[in-house]
Coordinates of C-alpha atoms in Angstrom, one line a residue:
M468 CA -4.0 6.7 -21.9
I469 CA -2.8 3.5 -23.6
T470 CA -3.5 3.7 -27.1
N471 CA -1.8 1.6 -28.8
N472 CA -1.2 -2.6 -27.8
T473 CA 0.1 -2.6 -24.3
V474 CA 1.7 -5.6 -21.9
F475 CA 3.0 -5.6 -18.9
I476 CA 5.1 -8.7 -18.2
L477 CA 5.2 -8.9 -14.0
G478 CA 8.0 -10.6 -12.3
A479 CA 9.0 -9.9 -8.6
G480 CA 10.8 -7.0 -8.5
A481 CA 7.2 -5.3 -9.7
S482 CA 6.4 -5.8 -6.6
V483 CA 9.1 -5.3 -3.8
P484 CA 8.1 -1.5 -3.9
Y485 CA 5.2 -2.5 -2.4
G486 CA 6.6 -4.7 0.6
Y487 CA 7.0 -7.8 -1.4
P488 CA 10.5 -9.8 -1.4
T489 CA 12.9 -10.6 -4.3
A490 CA 14.0 -14.4 -4.4
I491 CA 16.6 -13.4 -2.7
E492 CA 14.6 -12.1 0.0
L493 CA 11.9 -13.9 0.5
R494 CA 15.1 -17.0 1.4
K495 CA 15.8 -14.9 3.8
F496 CA 12.9 -14.5 5.3
I497 CA 11.9 -18.2 5.9
I498 CA 15.5 -19.0 6.6
K499 CA 14.9 -16.7 9.2
E500 CA 12.1 -15.2 9.8
F501 CA 9.3 -17.3 9.0
R502 CA 9.1 -19.8 12.5
R503 CA 9.4 -17.0 15.2
R504 CA 6.5 -15.2 13.2
Y505 CA 4.8 -18.3 11.8
T506 CA 5.0 -18.6 15.8
D507 CA 4.0 -15.1 16.9
R508 CA 0.6 -15.9 14.7
L509 CA 0.1 -19.0 16.6
R510 CA 0.0 -17.5 19.3
G511 CA -2.2 -14.9 19.6
N512 CA -5.0 -17.7 18.0
N513 CA -6.4 -18.2 21.7
K514 CA -7.2 -22.4 20.4
S515 CA -3.4 -22.8 20.1
N516 CA -1.5 -24.4 22.9
E517 CA 2.0 -24.0 23.3
D518 CA 3.4 -27.9 22.6
D519 CA 0.7 -27.7 19.6
I520 CA 3.3 -24.4 18.8
R521 CA 6.0 -26.0 18.5
T522 CA 4.9 -29.3 16.4
E523 CA 3.5 -27.1 14.2
I524 CA 6.7 -25.3 14.3
A525 CA 8.7 -28.7 14.0
K526 CA 6.8 -29.8 10.6
Y527 CA 9.0 -26.8 8.9
S528 CA 12.3 -27.2 10.4
Y529 CA 14.3 -30.0 8.5
L530 CA 12.8 -28.3 5.1
I531 CA 14.3 -25.4 6.2
E532 CA 17.0 -26.7 7.0
S533 CA 17.3 -27.8 3.9
F534 CA 16.7 -24.9 2.2
K535 CA 19.3 -23.2 3.6
Q536 CA 22.2 -25.3 3.5
S537 CA 21.0 -26.6 -0.7
S538 CA 22.0 -22.9 -1.5
T539 CA 19.5 -22.4 -4.5
K540 CA 18.4 -18.6 -4.5
S541 CA 15.1 -19.8 -5.1
F542 CA 12.3 -21.0 -2.5
D543 CA 10.7 -22.6 -6.2
L544 CA 13.5 -24.7 -8.0
F545 CA 14.3 -25.4 -4.1
L546 CA 11.1 -27.5 -4.9
S547 CA 10.9 -28.6 -7.8
R548 CA 13.9 -30.5 -7.0
N549 CA 12.9 -31.5 -3.9
K550 CA 9.5 -32.0 -5.1
E551 CA 8.3 -35.4 -3.7
K552 CA 9.4 -34.8 -0.5
Y553 CA 8.7 -31.1 0.2
Y554 CA 5.5 -30.0 -1.6
E555 CA 3.0 -29.8 0.1
Q556 CA 4.7 -28.6 3.1
G557 CA 6.5 -26.0 0.4
K558 CA 3.1 -24.5 -0.4
F559 CA 2.2 -24.0 2.8
I560 CA 5.3 -21.2 3.7
L561 CA 4.8 -19.7 0.7
A562 CA 0.9 -19.3 0.8
W563 CA 1.8 -18.1 4.4
C564 CA 4.9 -15.3 2.9
I565 CA 2.7 -14.1 1.1
L566 CA 0.0 -13.5 2.9
Y567 CA 1.7 -12.4 5.4
F568 CA 3.8 -9.5 2.9
E569 CA 0.4 -9.3 1.9
L570 CA -0.4 -7.9 5.4
M571 CA 3.3 -5.8 5.6
S572 CA 2.4 -3.8 1.9
K573 CA 2.1 -0.5 1.1
F574 CA 0.8 2.0 -1.1
N575 CA 1.1 5.6 -2.3
E576 CA 2.4 8.0 0.3
D577 CA 3.5 5.0 2.9
I578 CA 5.7 2.7 0.5
E579 CA 9.1 4.1 1.6
R580 CA 10.4 4.7 -1.5
Q581 CA 8.2 6.8 -3.5
E582 CA 10.1 7.3 -6.4
S583 CA 10.0 3.8 -7.5
D584 CA 5.7 4.0 -7.3
W585 CA 5.1 2.5 -10.6
Y586 CA 1.4 1.9 -9.7
T587 CA 1.2 5.4 -9.4
L588 CA 2.8 6.9 -12.6
I589 CA 1.0 4.0 -14.2
Y590 CA -2.7 4.9 -12.8
N591 CA -2.5 8.7 -13.6
Y592 CA -1.5 7.7 -16.6
I593 CA -3.9 5.5 -18.1
T594 CA -6.4 8.3 -16.0
D595 CA -5.2 11.6 -17.4
D596 CA -8.1 11.9 -20.0
M597 CA -10.5 11.2 -17.1
I598 CA -12.0 14.4 -15.9
K599 CA -15.1 14.3 -15.1
S600 CA -17.3 12.4 -12.4
T601 CA -18.9 10.5 -15.3
D602 CA -15.7 9.3 -17.3
L603 CA -15.0 6.0 -15.2
E604 CA -17.4 4.4 -19.1
K605 CA -13.0 6.4 -20.3
F606 CA -11.5 3.4 -18.4
R607 CA -11.9 0.9 -20.7
D608 CA -10.5 2.6 -24.0
N609 CA -7.1 1.6 -22.2
K610 CA -5.4 -1.0 -24.9
L611 CA -3.3 -2.4 -21.5
N612 CA -3.2 -6.7 -20.8
V613 CA -1.5 -7.4 -17.5
I614 CA 0.4 -10.9 -17.1
T615 CA 2.2 -11.1 -14.0
F616 CA 4.6 -14.5 -12.4
N617 CA 3.6 -13.1 -8.9
Y618 CA 1.0 -14.2 -6.2
D619 CA -0.2 -11.6 -5.2
R620 CA -2.9 -9.7 -6.3
S621 CA -0.8 -5.9 -5.3
F622 CA -1.4 -4.2 -8.8
E623 CA -5.1 -5.4 -8.8
E624 CA -6.3 -4.1 -5.4
F625 CA -3.9 -0.4 -5.6
L626 CA -6.1 0.2 -9.5
W627 CA -9.0 -1.4 -7.9
R628 CA -9.2 1.0 -5.0
S629 CA -7.3 3.8 -6.7
L630 CA -11.1 4.0 -8.8
F631 CA -13.2 3.2 -6.0
F632 CA -12.4 6.4 -4.4
S633 CA -11.4 8.4 -7.4
F634 CA -15.4 8.0 -9.3
S635 CA -17.7 8.3 -5.7
G636 CA -20.4 8.5 -7.7
D637 CA -20.4 5.3 -9.7
R638 CA -18.3 2.5 -7.1
E639 CA -20.5 -0.4 -8.3
D640 CA -19.3 -0.5 -11.8
V641 CA -15.9 0.2 -10.8
T642 CA -15.5 -4.1 -9.8
K643 CA -16.2 -4.1 -13.6
I644 CA -11.9 -3.3 -14.1
S645 CA -11.0 -7.3 -14.2
E646 CA -13.2 -6.9 -16.9
W647 CA -11.0 -3.7 -18.9
I648 CA -7.6 -4.2 -18.0
K649 CA -7.5 -8.1 -17.3
V650 CA -4.6 -9.9 -15.2
F651 CA -3.4 -13.5 -15.2
H652 CA -1.1 -14.8 -13.4
A653 CA 0.5 -17.0 -15.5
Y654 CA 0.9 -19.3 -11.3
G655 CA -2.2 -18.7 -9.8
K656 CA -2.6 -16.1 -6.8
I657 CA -3.5 -16.4 -3.0
Y658 CA -7.0 -15.0 -3.7
D659 CA -9.7 -13.9 -6.0
L660 CA -9.8 -11.0 -4.4
Q661 CA -14.0 -10.0 -2.5
W662 CA -14.7 -7.5 -5.1
E663 CA -13.4 -9.5 -8.1
Q664 CA -15.5 -12.1 -6.4
T665 CA -17.9 -11.4 -3.3
E666 CA -19.0 -15.2 -2.3
K667 CA -15.2 -16.9 -2.4
G668 CA -13.0 -13.5 -2.8
E669 CA -10.9 -12.6 0.0
K670 CA -10.5 -9.5 1.3
Y671 CA -6.7 -7.6 0.9
Q672 CA -4.7 -7.4 3.3
T673 CA -6.5 -9.7 5.4
N674 CA -6.4 -10.6 8.7
K675 CA -6.6 -14.2 8.0
I676 CA -3.8 -15.3 7.0
L677 CA -3.6 -19.2 9.4
D678 CA -6.9 -19.4 8.2
L679 CA -6.4 -18.8 4.6
A680 CA -3.1 -20.1 3.7
D681 CA -4.1 -23.9 3.9
K682 CA -6.4 -22.9 1.2
A683 CA -4.6 -21.3 -0.2
K684 CA -1.2 -23.0 -1.4
E685 CA -3.5 -24.8 -3.6
N686 CA -4.3 -21.3 -6.2
I687 CA -0.7 -21.7 -7.0
Q688 CA 1.4 -23.5 -8.7
I689 CA 5.0 -23.4 -8.4
I690 CA 7.5 -21.7 -11.5
Y691 CA 8.3 -25.4 -12.5
D692 CA 5.1 -27.1 -12.0
E693 CA 3.2 -27.1 -14.9
R694 CA 1.6 -24.7 -17.4
N695 CA -1.5 -22.6 -17.1
P696 CA -4.2 -23.9 -18.8
R697 CA -4.9 -20.4 -20.3
L698 CA -2.0 -20.3 -21.8
E699 CA -3.7 -19.6 -25.7
E700 CA -5.3 -16.8 -24.1
I701 CA -2.2 -15.2 -23.1
K702 CA -0.1 -15.8 -26.4
K703 CA -2.8 -14.2 -28.2
I704 CA -3.0 -11.2 -26.0
I705 CA 1.3 -11.0 -26.8
I706 CA 0.4 -12.0 -30.7
E707 CA -1.5 -8.8 -30.4
A708 CA 0.9 -7.0 -28.7
E709 CA 2.5 -3.9 -30.5
R710 CA 4.1 -3.1 -26.8
I711 CA 5.6 -5.3 -24.7
F712 CA 6.9 -4.2 -20.8
F713 CA 9.4 -6.7 -19.0
L714 CA 9.1 -5.2 -15.6
G715 CA 10.6 -6.2 -12.5
F716 CA 12.1 -10.1 -14.9
G717 CA 13.9 -12.0 -13.9
Y718 CA 14.2 -13.0 -17.9
S719 CA 14.7 -16.9 -17.4
K720 CA 14.2 -19.2 -20.0
E721 CA 12.1 -21.5 -18.4
N722 CA 10.1 -18.2 -17.2
I723 CA 9.3 -17.0 -20.8
E724 CA 9.0 -20.9 -22.4
A725 CA 6.5 -20.6 -19.3
I726 CA 3.8 -17.5 -21.2
G727 CA 4.5 -19.5 -25.5
L728 CA 6.4 -16.5 -25.6
V729 CA 8.7 -18.7 -28.9
N730 CA 8.2 -18.0 -32.4
I731 CA 5.8 -15.3 -31.8
M732 CA 7.4 -11.4 -31.4
T733 CA 7.2 -10.7 -34.5
K734 CA 9.0 -6.8 -36.2
H735 CA 5.8 -4.7 -35.5
Q736 CA 6.3 -5.3 -31.8
S737 CA 8.8 -3.4 -29.5
V738 CA 9.8 -4.7 -26.5
F739 CA 11.1 -2.6 -23.2
G740 CA 12.6 -4.3 -20.0
T741 CA 14.2 -2.7 -16.4
A742 CA 17.7 -4.1 -16.1
L743 CA 18.4 -2.3 -12.7
N744 CA 21.5 -3.2 -11.8
F745 CA 22.3 -6.0 -14.7
T746 CA 25.8 -5.3 -16.0
D747 CA 25.7 -4.4 -19.8
R748 CA 27.3 -8.2 -20.8
E749 CA 23.6 -9.3 -18.8
R750 CA 21.5 -7.2 -21.6
I751 CA 23.3 -8.5 -24.3
K752 CA 22.2 -11.9 -23.3
V753 CA 19.3 -11.1 -22.5
K754 CA 18.8 -9.1 -25.6
S755 CA 20.2 -12.4 -27.4
L756 CA 17.9 -14.8 -25.8
L757 CA 15.0 -12.6 -26.3
M758 CA 16.0 -12.9 -30.3
K759 CA 16.7 -16.9 -30.0
L760 CA 13.2 -17.7 -28.8
N761 CA 12.0 -15.1 -31.7
P762 CA 14.6 -14.9 -34.9
G763 CA 11.4 -12.3 -36.3
L764 CA 11.9 -10.0 -33.9
P765 CA 14.4 -7.7 -34.3
D766 CA 17.3 -6.4 -32.4
H767 CA 16.7 -2.9 -32.7
H768 CA 13.2 -3.0 -31.7
I769 CA 14.7 -4.6 -28.0
H770 CA 15.1 -1.8 -25.2
I771 CA 16.9 -3.5 -22.0
E772 CA 18.2 -0.9 -19.2
N773 CA 19.4 -0.2 -16.9
L774 CA 16.8 1.5 -15.1
D775 CA 13.6 0.8 -13.0
C776 CA 9.9 0.4 -13.3
V777 CA 9.8 4.1 -13.6
G778 CA 12.6 4.1 -15.4
I779 CA 11.4 2.1 -18.4
L780 CA 7.4 3.4 -18.1
R781 CA 8.7 7.5 -18.0
E782 CA 11.1 6.4 -21.2
Y783 CA 9.5 4.0 -23.2
L784 CA 5.5 4.5 -22.8

């Protein structure tokens, strides 16, 4: 159980073990795979004929070719640089891809690299005091909040499923998980989950990605858009945290500023962050940036390590 006020800040790398792409992998998918995968889905829709399919795919070809030739590693950044021309089409591609990767995502023993499964690690950590079937209420005693830069819903879904099948006698109460552990999506998420909103939510791994993508794009912002309207609530959570964990995070200045992580961290807090395959110089630059944006945070309170999510949590949680 987590008894100290703790915040997880998730970047793209945090979702990778469950089948979601990094920025570089998403770039490759959009350039090489999107049109083919989208075509396959359209052909599976009895309402689409070949002429309609060719017309639909052609709408995105120039955008994708421009993205390829731009050499820009981030699709969000490319859309920001070309907002007037490609923004709506680009957000559709982004939403469709997230729904597609969600459909392909895996948990537990189904994931490829078991040693990277930090969801299972944290679930067992925060439920280790819950022994009896009546212990579900103890889950609310965990002092954990999550801020994610990802559009996917995998973390919430994993926790809900795990509790649902762990405590069969109190399954209705499991829906309260979103109150017990708050997950803030800094740039939105494709949809609320069905167990979060019965009327407006969508089940995880829905097969309706053709129907939902156009609506889902309205639920997300690209990283360089206007900031989260819940920023003050997010900042309050960070200020009250004793421990801050950056998991799978890229540490760009704009992302740190996006959640108000400027002049709010102090000597009373400790920061831990994954920096798998970073060089020593790159890790020093991350520490320097955090201290520059938060002068009250001492050097010895920042631990940016050459570890993945499992490694950093096992070492410091």
